[in-house]
Amino acid sequence: MKKYLLSIVFGGVLLTGCNATKTIGGKSKKESAINVPIATSLDITKAASDLVPVTINPGRFSREAVTYRLPKVVPGTYSVSDFGKYIQDFKAFDYKGTELSVNQLDVNTWIINNAKELDYITYNVNDTYDIEVRGGIGNDTPFSPSGTNIEPNNYVLNLHGFIGYFDSLKNNEYQLDIIAPVNFKKSTALPQLTSQVSKDGSTEVSTYFAPRYFDITDNPMFYGDLSIEEFIVDDIKIVLSVYSPNKVHTAQSFKKTIETMMKAQKVYLGDINSTARYDIYLYLSEMKETSPKGFGALEHHTSTVVVLPEMLPQESLSQSMEDVVSHEFFHIITPLSVHSEDVHYFDYNNPTFSKHLWMYEGVTEYFANLFKVDQGLANEQEFYDAIIGKVNGSLAMDDSMSFTKMSENILDDPYKNQYLNVYQKGALIGMCIDILIREESNGNRGVLSLMKELSHKYGNNKPFNDDTIIEEIITMTYPSIEKFFNTHVIGNTPINYNEFFEKMGLQISDVQKESNYLIVNNAPIVSGSKSEQTIFFTESVSKISFWAEQGVRANDVIKSIDGTVVTLENVNTVMGQVYGWKSGREIDVRLERDGEEIVIKTTLTPSYTISKILQENKNATPAQKELRQAWLKG
C-alpha cells in the first residue's frame, strides 16, 4: 500500500474436515470430498440510492448454525476497515422462501440459525467513497484504494467490500455473476467463464471464477465508463483502466509513462519471477465533498488500485502514477513473494501483524526510488532529493520508536499514528541495509540481491517465521547488519544518517529553495481541530517565506480563501487548490487571530524555504566514489 502525499495534505493529517455439505444434481456431497463453488451475484443494474443487491448461495449445510463475515481488515492495509458497516437488510431464506433467524454478532459477523434449511442470503451494500466525508479518513473509513464506489457511470468493485465468507468455507471456490448494463466497459484479471446478454440487449451477465475467498479479495474490478489500454512489457501483459469523471484524462495519456517505468522495473528486477498479467486501475477523484480523498494505491498480487485527484495537470498526474505504481509493482518482491505467516495465513477478522513493515513497505518504497536512478529515469541529485525528503519526513514522526514493535502493534495507539513513517524511515532502513551490504561486499551485493535470495528460498507459497527472519538475514549477510537491526530497527536508537552518507562521499547542506505555499519538508503547514471545528496554520508556516512576509503566525485560524469559507468538510478541496497555486495569482485570505480578522489580499510572489539537501562532498575519496557508484548503479 502507498499513501500518496496528497492524502496527507487533503485527508487524515488535517483531522488528526468441515461439516458443510453441497447439493450437486440433487445429491448432497461432503465439502471435504468435493469443493463446490459458492454462487454469488452482484446486480448493479438494480443499484439504487448507492446500494447494490448481493445474493450468496452456499449450497447445503449439515450444521445447525453457520457464521458469515465481511472483513474487518484486508491484506495490504494496516488499519481497521469494518466492511460490515456498509451492509444493510441482511436476510437469510430457506428452500421454501421463508426468512430464517439471523443474529448479528458484531459489525462484521452474522450467525444464521437453522442453517440446515439455508438456501441463500441477500443484502444490500453501500459504497465507502461518499461516506468518507461523513466518517472521515482516519475514523475507520477504508483507505480509498481499498474502498468501493457505486455511481451511475462507475463501479469500483473491491470485492472484499461486497462479498464475505462462511467460516467453514473460506477455501471453497466462488462463482461470481456480475449483472451490468451491456454498454459498460469492464476490467478485471479474475478469470471469466461465460458472458450472456439479455434478450432485450440491455444487460449482460458475466460469470467469473475464484479458486478461494482470497482470490475474491485479491482481484478488484472496474465497471462503467472507462478508458482501457493494453500493452506488453517483456513477457507481462499490462492492462491500464482509467475512470475520469469529466473525461479530462484517459488511459492513453498515461500509457507511455507506465510502459517506460515498468520496462525499467523489469530490467532492474532481473530474474525475479513475475506475473503474466498486471492490472492497474486508476480512479480520478473530482474532489467534491462526496469524492474519495485517500490518495495512493493498494497492492494485490497481480494488480493495484490507485486513487488520485482529477484536478491535477497531466504532467503532475503522470509523475504521481510513476510514484505510486512503481511502489505497488515492487510489492511482487515483498510481501507478495517474501512474507511471514501473518501475511500468508491472513485472518480477515482477527488479524495479527508482522514485525517487518520495514521490509514490506520500507524496502519496497526504497526500491521505487532507487530503480529510477539505476535505470536512468532520474539523475543522482533527484534521487538524493528524494532521500533527504524522507529524512525530513521521518524526523517529523517519532524517531525513537522501535520499528518492529510499531509494526506488530500497528492497529493500536500510539503506533497507528506512526504508520506513515513506513514510507519515510522504513525506506531509509532499507537504504542503510543496502549501504552496509555494499560496503561489506566491496559493492558486489546489496539489499536487492538479499531480497532475491530470500525470494528464492521462500516465494509465494512458503512463509518465513516472523520471529527468526532477522536472524536469517544476519546469517546471510554480515555482523554490521546484526548491530544495525539490534540498535535501530528492533531497538529505538535514532539513525545518524550522516554516517551512512559519509560512506558514499555525500554530505547534507542547508540551501534556500523555491517552495510551494502549502508543503514544507514533505509535510503540510496546516492542521485541524475537530473539537474547535477549525483549520489553522502550524509552526511550520514560518519556514515558508511568503507567509512569513505576510506576518502569518502559528495557530492563525483560516476562515476563508478566495471567498470560500474553509470548513472541515471542504478543507480537502480548498487545500487542493492552494497546493496548485502559482506565482502571479491574486489571492484573498481571511484569518482570525485572538478574535480579530486579518486580511491578506495580494499577488502571490515566489516563495522560498531553507531546506537541507544531500549532495556530493567535493573531498570524496576514490573509494567512496566507487562505493557510491555500486550503490546507485549496482
XYZ file of C-alpha atoms in Angstrom:
634
model
C 0.000 0.000 0.000
C 1.163 3.508 -0.736
C -0.438 6.552 0.799
C 0.403 9.389 -1.507
C 1.444 12.727 -0.057
C -1.745 14.445 -1.233
C -3.755 12.177 1.032
C -1.777 13.619 3.896
C -2.430 17.142 2.718
C -6.096 16.715 1.967
C -7.009 13.925 4.358
C -6.181 12.402 7.707
C -3.449 14.777 8.876
C -5.915 17.599 8.698
C -8.233 15.747 11.085
C -5.883 14.495 13.004
C -12.758 -31.544 7.865
C -15.619 -29.470 7.627
C -19.236 -30.135 8.331
C -20.595 -28.255 5.354
C -22.295 -30.142 2.519
C -23.198 -29.126 -1.013
C -26.012 -30.054 -3.373
C -24.932 -31.208 -6.807
C -27.580 -32.519 -9.158
C -29.865 -33.210 -6.197
C -27.214 -35.179 -4.293
C -25.557 -33.941 -1.110
C -21.748 -34.177 -1.016
C -19.336 -33.525 1.817
C -17.244 -30.403 1.226
C -14.131 -32.342 2.156
C -14.808 -34.626 -0.839
C -15.931 -32.017 -3.392
C -15.272 -28.307 -3.334
C -18.412 -26.785 -4.872
C -18.394 -23.110 -5.859
C -20.324 -20.671 -3.723
C -22.751 -18.993 -6.130
C -22.538 -15.227 -5.731
C -24.320 -12.441 -7.594
C -23.947 -8.633 -7.739
C -26.670 -6.874 -9.735
C -25.512 -3.348 -10.470
C -28.469 -2.783 -12.813
C -30.592 -2.676 -9.661
C -28.366 -0.242 -7.799
C -30.445 2.433 -6.086
C -29.506 5.082 -3.526
C -25.874 3.922 -3.649
C -26.888 0.377 -2.738
C -26.089 -2.773 -4.740
C -28.016 -6.002 -4.017
C -25.933 -9.120 -3.376
C -27.051 -12.758 -3.273
C -24.955 -15.593 -1.808
C -25.905 -19.270 -2.331
C -23.512 -21.570 -0.451
C -25.390 -24.860 -1.002
C -26.440 -27.132 1.850
C -25.038 -27.184 5.372
C -25.249 -30.059 7.843
C -24.798 -27.915 10.959
C -27.420 -26.041 12.961
C -25.781 -22.607 12.683
C -23.215 -21.042 10.391
C -21.222 -17.811 10.536
C -20.907 -15.327 7.662
C -18.421 -12.457 7.794
C -17.304 -9.356 5.938
C -13.639 -8.414 6.512
C -12.575 -6.221 9.390
C -9.123 -5.748 7.815
C -7.968 -6.632 4.307
C -4.454 -7.634 3.186
C -2.138 -4.783 2.281
C -3.812 -2.370 4.689
C -2.753 -1.742 8.248
C -5.936 -0.238 9.656
C -9.472 -1.306 10.527
C -11.979 -1.011 7.673
C -15.028 -2.885 9.050
C -16.700 -3.565 5.713
C -19.694 -4.965 7.601
C -20.650 -1.350 8.390
C -21.764 -0.936 4.795
C -24.157 -3.917 4.762
C -27.905 -3.277 5.033
C -31.007 -5.510 5.095
C -29.123 -8.754 5.720
C -31.582 -11.651 5.298
C -31.404 -15.444 5.057
C -34.010 -17.652 3.363
C -34.837 -21.360 3.446
C -35.744 -23.535 0.477
C -39.410 -22.518 0.783
C -38.556 -18.825 0.628
C -39.224 -18.292 4.328
C -36.928 -15.945 6.212
C -34.639 -17.589 8.736
C -33.482 -16.250 12.085
C -30.242 -14.230 11.887
C -28.250 -12.753 14.773
C -25.652 -10.069 14.113
C -22.774 -10.869 16.450
C -20.747 -7.744 15.680
C -20.407 -5.195 12.917
C -18.872 -7.741 10.529
C -20.443 -11.042 11.648
C -23.838 -12.718 11.228
C -24.933 -16.031 12.779
C -27.536 -17.836 10.665
C -29.650 -20.267 12.675
C -31.312 -23.467 11.382
C -28.594 -23.480 8.735
C -29.598 -26.966 7.512
C -32.513 -25.235 5.821
C -30.480 -22.293 4.464
C -30.902 -21.743 0.731
C -29.374 -18.297 0.200
C -28.710 -14.945 1.822
C -29.285 -11.449 0.466
C -28.187 -7.971 1.499
C -27.555 -4.531 0.089
C -24.098 -2.939 0.031
C -23.440 0.768 0.419
C -20.248 2.204 -1.026
C -17.481 3.765 1.030
C -16.407 6.681 -1.161
C -19.269 9.029 -0.392
C -19.202 8.055 3.282
C -15.620 9.229 3.720
C -16.850 12.797 4.190
C -19.179 11.700 6.978
C -16.998 9.085 8.630
C -13.768 10.882 7.957
C -10.487 9.411 6.796
C -8.734 8.069 9.862
C -12.015 7.111 11.535
C -12.122 3.502 10.368
C -13.297 4.516 6.905
C -11.491 2.262 4.412
C -8.490 3.798 2.677
C -9.907 4.844 -0.701
C -7.943 2.390 -2.909
C -9.350 -0.428 -0.748
C -12.836 1.071 -0.767
C -15.867 0.834 -3.041
C -17.746 3.143 -5.360
C -21.332 2.966 -6.599
C -22.408 5.634 -9.030
C -24.222 5.590 -12.392
C -21.086 5.701 -14.546
C -18.577 3.916 -12.341
C -18.351 0.960 -10.003
C -15.155 0.318 -8.071
C -15.625 -3.292 -7.065
C -13.063 -4.118 -4.444
C -14.888 -7.369 -3.892
C -13.983 -7.655 -0.192
C -16.471 -4.791 0.269
C -19.326 -6.759 -1.323
C -18.662 -10.439 -0.721
C -17.940 -12.156 2.564
C -17.142 -15.704 3.575
C -18.537 -18.512 5.704
C -16.089 -19.527 8.408
C -16.258 -23.165 7.302
C -15.998 -22.448 3.555
C -13.160 -19.950 3.242
C -11.246 -22.307 0.951
C -14.200 -23.128 -1.292
C -14.346 -21.949 -4.875
C -16.530 -18.991 -5.806
C -18.642 -18.462 -8.912
C -19.450 -14.794 -9.283
C -22.113 -13.273 -11.550
C -21.922 -9.553 -12.269
C -25.102 -8.206 -13.880
C -24.420 -4.866 -15.557
C -25.634 -2.605 -18.387
C -24.430 -4.013 -21.691
C -22.718 -0.737 -22.613
C -20.467 -0.776 -19.532
C -16.800 -1.471 -20.039
C -15.308 -3.888 -17.545
C -11.809 -4.623 -16.373
C -10.554 -7.398 -14.126
C -7.983 -10.186 -14.109
C -10.431 -12.593 -12.443
C -10.986 -15.469 -14.920
C -14.249 -15.069 -16.832
C -16.181 -18.284 -17.537
C -19.133 -17.050 -19.606
C -20.914 -13.917 -20.733
C -24.577 -13.683 -21.730
C -26.599 -10.727 -22.989
C -30.281 -10.439 -22.074
C -32.966 -10.957 -24.736
C -33.701 -7.227 -24.886
C -29.996 -6.474 -25.268
C -29.855 -4.127 -22.266
C -27.898 -6.148 -19.721
C -25.024 -8.603 -19.635
C -24.303 -11.327 -17.090
C -20.590 -12.034 -16.774
C -19.638 -15.127 -14.785
C -16.245 -15.252 -13.070
C -14.352 -17.920 -11.139
C -12.235 -17.638 -7.986
C -10.402 -20.665 -6.512
C -10.978 -19.441 -2.922
C -12.029 -16.401 -0.931
C -8.518 -14.974 -1.043
C -8.849 -14.702 -4.828
C -12.083 -12.752 -4.384
C -10.272 -10.183 -2.242
C -7.174 -10.210 -4.459
C -8.906 -9.349 -7.749
C -10.613 -5.968 -7.885
C -12.903 -4.924 -10.752
C -13.780 -1.711 -12.571
C -17.120 -1.355 -14.346
C -18.537 1.667 -16.155
C -17.458 4.478 -18.436
C -13.773 3.578 -18.615
C -10.844 4.089 -20.927
C -8.650 0.986 -21.201
C -5.237 0.403 -22.732
C -3.386 -2.911 -23.039
C 0.286 -3.314 -23.878
C 3.150 -5.767 -23.384
C 6.215 -5.170 -21.232
C 8.629 -8.001 -21.982
C 6.541 -11.051 -21.028
C 3.904 -9.206 -18.975
C 0.539 -8.053 -20.309
C -0.278 -4.686 -18.725
C -3.927 -3.592 -18.574
C -4.454 0.054 -17.602
C -8.036 1.102 -16.789
C -8.899 4.728 -16.034
C -12.068 6.388 -14.799
C -12.031 10.160 -15.222
C -15.475 11.573 -14.301
C -15.073 14.634 -16.509
C -13.053 12.792 -19.175
C -10.067 15.044 -18.502
C -7.604 12.143 -18.602
C -7.507 8.811 -20.422
C -5.594 5.537 -20.218
C -3.824 6.548 -23.414
C -2.445 9.675 -21.713
C -0.687 7.541 -19.067
C 0.404 4.679 -21.316
C 3.876 5.965 -22.207
C 4.753 6.808 -18.594
C 3.644 3.404 -17.293
C 5.245 1.482 -20.146
C 8.613 3.232 -19.772
C 8.566 2.836 -15.995
C 7.621 -0.842 -15.968
C 10.207 -1.734 -18.605
C 12.825 -0.160 -16.354
C 11.476 -2.044 -13.339
C 11.653 -5.347 -15.191
C 15.316 -4.709 -16.100
C 16.097 -3.691 -12.524
C 14.439 -6.795 -11.050
C 16.226 -9.159 -13.421
C 15.450 -12.812 -12.733
C 12.842 -12.282 -10.026
C 9.742 -14.163 -11.133
C 6.754 -12.011 -12.005
C 3.197 -12.365 -13.241
C 1.945 -12.948 -16.788
C -0.534 -10.084 -16.385
C -0.640 -6.958 -14.281
C -3.690 -4.684 -13.961
C -3.653 -1.025 -12.965
C -6.976 0.563 -12.003
C -6.942 4.362 -11.730
C -9.883 6.240 -10.235
C -9.610 10.019 -10.574
C -11.455 11.894 -7.856
C -13.405 15.073 -8.610
C -12.523 16.340 -5.147
C -16.162 17.014 -4.337
C -17.417 16.522 -0.789
C -18.635 13.019 -1.665
C -15.496 12.098 -3.595
C -12.711 9.848 -2.247
C -9.756 11.671 -0.706
C -7.464 8.880 0.456
C -4.959 9.248 -2.349
C -2.469 6.498 -3.080
C -2.686 2.829 -4.015
C -3.297 -0.666 -2.670
C -1.317 -3.620 -3.978
C -2.641 -7.028 -4.935
C -0.661 -9.999 -6.249
C -1.233 -9.056 -9.884
C -2.821 -5.612 -9.762
C -3.120 -2.299 -7.982
C -5.951 0.158 -7.392
C -4.954 3.824 -7.481
C -6.915 6.914 -6.417
C -5.636 10.391 -7.336
C -7.183 13.854 -7.882
C -8.591 14.514 -11.356
C -7.822 18.232 -11.000
C -4.040 17.750 -11.283
C -2.484 18.515 -14.675
C -1.365 15.602 -16.827
C 2.320 16.067 -16.018
C 1.693 16.003 -12.264
C -0.625 13.013 -12.502
C 1.866 11.096 -14.631
C 4.554 11.759 -12.022
C 2.177 10.604 -9.281
C 1.358 7.452 -11.226
C 5.056 6.739 -11.636
C 5.498 7.215 -7.898
C 2.651 5.064 -6.612
C 2.501 2.360 -9.302
C 6.238 1.695 -9.174
C 5.907 1.200 -5.412
C 2.971 -1.196 -5.815
C 4.641 -3.217 -8.578
C 7.724 -3.740 -6.398
C 5.424 -5.447 -3.898
C 5.793 -8.548 -6.094
C 9.021 -8.991 -4.112
C 7.621 -8.356 -0.652
C 5.195 -9.166 0.847
C 3.771 -10.996 -2.180
C 6.825 -13.261 -2.510
C 8.774 -12.809 0.716
C 6.333 -12.715 3.627
C 5.614 -14.045 7.103
C 2.948 -16.433 8.358
C 0.818 -13.453 9.447
C 0.521 -12.462 5.797
C 0.290 -15.976 4.335
C -2.473 -17.123 6.700
C -4.223 -13.778 6.916
C -7.223 -13.624 9.261
C -9.667 -11.039 7.934
C -11.441 -10.547 11.252
C -8.800 -11.237 13.868
C -5.546 -10.345 12.132
C -2.094 -10.416 13.630
C 0.627 -8.289 12.104
C 4.217 -8.949 11.169
C 7.104 -7.087 12.793
C 8.561 -6.334 9.415
C 6.885 -3.313 7.847
C 10.453 -2.051 7.398
C 10.650 -4.765 4.715
C 7.119 -4.843 3.256
C 6.621 -1.118 2.833
C 10.054 0.351 3.611
C 12.249 -1.722 1.295
C 9.523 -1.550 -1.361
C 9.498 2.243 -1.192
C 13.296 2.314 -1.284
C 13.326 0.221 -4.471
C 10.709 2.540 -6.004
C 13.193 5.399 -5.643
C 16.495 3.623 -6.258
C 15.495 1.934 -9.509
C 14.887 5.319 -11.137
C 18.482 6.431 -10.774
C 19.749 2.910 -11.527
C 17.787 2.849 -14.801
C 18.296 6.491 -15.789
C 14.732 7.684 -15.093
C 16.121 10.145 -12.544
C 19.502 11.769 -12.091
C 21.603 11.395 -8.964
C 20.547 14.720 -7.455
C 16.870 13.887 -7.900
C 17.471 10.651 -6.016
C 19.362 12.498 -3.284
C 16.468 14.977 -3.006
C 14.026 12.097 -2.543
C 16.224 10.590 0.174
C 16.632 13.839 2.105
C 12.886 14.349 1.836
C 12.424 11.035 3.610
C 14.939 12.045 6.272
C 12.932 15.215 6.922
C 9.665 13.315 6.890
C 10.932 10.702 9.327
C 12.148 13.338 11.766
C 8.606 14.745 11.873
C 7.458 11.367 13.253
C 8.501 9.528 16.432
C 12.123 8.751 15.596
C 12.795 6.815 18.807
C 10.118 4.130 18.409
C 11.092 0.504 17.827
C 10.127 -0.215 14.224
C 9.416 -3.900 14.844
C 7.231 -3.080 17.847
C 5.376 -0.420 15.874
C 4.764 -2.870 13.017
C 3.461 -5.655 15.249
C 1.047 -3.284 17.006
C 0.089 -1.100 14.053
C -3.662 -1.087 14.841
C -3.117 0.237 18.368
C -2.186 3.575 19.926
C 0.364 5.097 19.834
C 1.698 3.036 16.967
C -1.090 3.504 14.402
C -0.452 7.228 14.201
C 3.119 6.446 13.111
C 2.140 4.305 10.132
C 3.167 6.872 7.527
C 6.741 6.522 8.787
C 6.961 3.166 6.988
C 7.389 5.177 3.763
C 9.923 7.530 5.339
C 12.108 5.837 7.943
C 11.157 2.408 6.568
C 12.686 3.336 3.224
C 15.748 4.754 4.980
C 16.189 1.493 6.888
C 16.262 -0.256 3.518
C 18.832 2.268 2.319
C 21.084 1.768 5.342
C 20.975 -2.024 4.992
C 21.799 -1.617 1.306
C 24.794 0.622 2.047
C 26.124 -1.709 4.752
C 25.883 -4.746 2.480
C 27.553 -2.819 -0.357
C 30.366 -1.766 1.974
C 30.927 -5.253 3.369
C 30.834 -6.941 -0.058
C 33.005 -4.409 -1.887
C 29.948 -3.294 -3.809
C 29.045 -6.733 -5.133
C 25.839 -7.262 -3.115
C 23.017 -5.078 -1.914
C 19.518 -5.237 -0.457
C 18.081 -6.243 -3.866
C 20.339 -9.299 -4.026
C 19.341 -10.097 -0.433
C 15.643 -9.929 -1.333
C 16.267 -12.127 -4.396
C 17.941 -14.728 -2.172
C 15.007 -14.635 0.230
C 12.559 -14.863 -2.671
C 14.284 -17.980 -3.996
C 14.299 -19.512 -0.505
C 10.647 -18.777 0.239
C 8.445 -17.498 -2.603
C 4.690 -17.071 -2.894
C 3.687 -20.286 -1.132
C 6.216 -20.599 1.696
C 6.103 -18.026 4.512
C 9.004 -17.241 6.796
C 8.912 -17.299 10.598
C 8.302 -13.758 11.778
C 10.429 -14.145 14.905
C 13.512 -15.561 13.190
C 13.758 -13.816 9.816
C 16.140 -11.135 11.078
C 18.454 -13.870 12.407
C 18.308 -15.487 8.953
C 19.178 -12.206 7.274
C 22.113 -11.709 9.636
C 23.364 -15.221 8.831
C 23.081 -14.432 5.127
C 24.941 -11.115 5.462
C 27.423 -9.551 7.907
C 27.892 -8.697 11.614
C 27.300 -4.989 10.894
C 23.736 -5.871 9.830
C 23.119 -7.513 13.217
C 24.314 -4.394 15.028
C 22.137 -2.161 12.830
C 18.980 -4.242 13.395
C 19.504 -4.529 17.140
C 20.208 -0.821 17.529
C 17.915 0.906 15.035
C 15.119 -1.477 13.963
C 14.450 -3.665 16.992
C 15.959 -1.036 19.239
C 14.814 2.552 19.472
C 18.019 4.478 18.813
C 17.597 7.063 16.004
C 19.770 6.557 12.934
C 22.589 9.004 12.291
C 22.205 9.190 8.527
C 25.350 11.285 8.152
C 27.400 8.189 8.990
C 25.885 6.379 6.034
C 26.077 9.307 3.633
C 29.749 9.774 4.532
C 30.466 6.213 3.393
C 29.210 7.311 -0.037
C 31.147 10.587 -0.078
C 27.961 12.644 0.406
C 27.082 15.426 2.827
C 24.000 17.350 3.999
C 23.935 21.120 3.467
C 21.411 23.928 4.023
C 20.218 25.832 0.928
C 17.436 28.221 0.021
C 14.986 26.563 -2.343
C 11.778 27.708 -4.008
C 8.754 26.120 -2.348
C 5.019 25.905 -2.874
C 2.634 27.585 -0.455
C 1.396 24.553 1.451
C 4.185 21.991 1.938
C 7.486 22.257 3.775
C 9.783 19.294 4.360
C 7.174 16.922 2.950
C 4.512 17.997 5.436
C 1.563 20.455 5.210
C 1.724 23.725 7.137
C -1.935 23.468 8.136
C -3.755 21.222 10.555
C -7.236 20.987 12.027
C -9.163 20.674 15.263
C -12.325 18.592 15.399
C -13.281 19.925 18.808
C -12.915 23.540 17.700
C -14.057 22.884 14.120
C -11.173 24.980 12.813
C -8.330 24.815 10.309
C -5.155 26.610 11.349
C -1.505 27.191 10.436
C 1.153 25.179 12.251
C 4.600 26.239 13.449
C 5.963 25.291 10.030
C 4.261 28.312 8.427
C 7.251 30.443 9.465
C 9.521 28.334 7.253
C 7.792 29.471 4.041
C 8.944 32.963 3.118
C 5.680 34.146 1.526
C 3.594 33.563 4.657
C 6.346 34.920 6.899
C 6.417 38.118 4.824
C 2.624 38.439 5.236
C 3.001 38.225 9.014
C 1.168 34.920 9.337
C 1.752 33.126 12.654
C 1.302 29.640 14.032
C -2.280 28.971 15.242
C -3.814 31.637 12.973
C -7.234 30.221 12.048
C -8.029 30.090 8.322
C -11.547 31.464 7.882
C -11.796 31.784 4.096
C -9.696 31.534 0.935
C -10.720 33.407 -2.203
C -14.228 33.858 -0.857
C -14.755 30.223 0.162
C -15.342 29.639 3.862
C -12.943 26.909 4.974
C -14.546 24.091 6.972
C -13.595 20.569 7.980
C -15.995 19.353 5.297
C -14.475 21.238 2.362
C -10.866 21.649 3.508
C -9.665 18.858 1.207
C -10.999 20.662 -1.846
C -9.773 24.111 -0.789
C -6.286 22.909 0.141
C -6.114 21.055 -3.145
C -6.452 24.448 -4.831
C -3.812 26.027 -2.564
C -1.459 23.172 -3.431
C -1.693 24.243 -7.066
C -1.114 27.984 -6.515
C 1.444 29.651 -8.801
C 3.295 32.952 -8.520
C 1.302 35.860 -10.012
C -2.105 34.700 -8.808
C -4.336 37.142 -6.929
C -5.415 35.769 -3.552
C -7.774 36.797 -0.769
C -7.141 35.001 2.529
C -9.033 35.832 5.731
C -7.564 34.717 9.061
C -8.582 35.063 12.673
C -6.120 35.761 15.484
C -7.270 36.381 19.050
C -10.753 37.290 17.819
C -9.531 39.759 15.209
C -9.782 39.358 11.441
C -6.577 39.537 9.389
C -6.912 40.117 5.655
C -4.230 39.025 3.190
C -5.224 40.361 -0.209
C -2.247 40.334 -2.528
C -0.482 38.816 -5.516
C 1.478 35.645 -4.973
C 5.228 36.106 -5.221
C 7.784 33.285 -5.450
C 8.185 31.635 -2.071
C 11.275 30.089 -0.555
C 12.256 27.919 2.349
C 15.559 26.836 3.838
C 15.950 23.181 3.024
C 18.510 20.540 3.691
C 19.968 18.955 0.578
C 22.107 15.888 0.096
C 24.965 16.417 -2.300
C 28.429 15.176 -3.222
C 31.272 16.083 -0.928
C 33.965 17.645 -3.096
C 36.585 15.911 -0.936
C 35.110 12.444 -1.524
C 37.812 9.770 -1.887
C 38.082 7.404 -4.872
C 36.975 4.550 -2.606
C 33.858 6.472 -1.537
C 33.034 7.328 -5.142
C 33.457 3.701 -6.193
C 31.145 2.506 -3.413
C 28.627 5.207 -4.320
C 28.639 4.058 -7.936
C 27.943 0.472 -6.830
C 25.112 1.761 -4.624
C 23.443 3.825 -7.348
C 24.147 1.628 -10.344
C 24.747 -1.781 -8.773
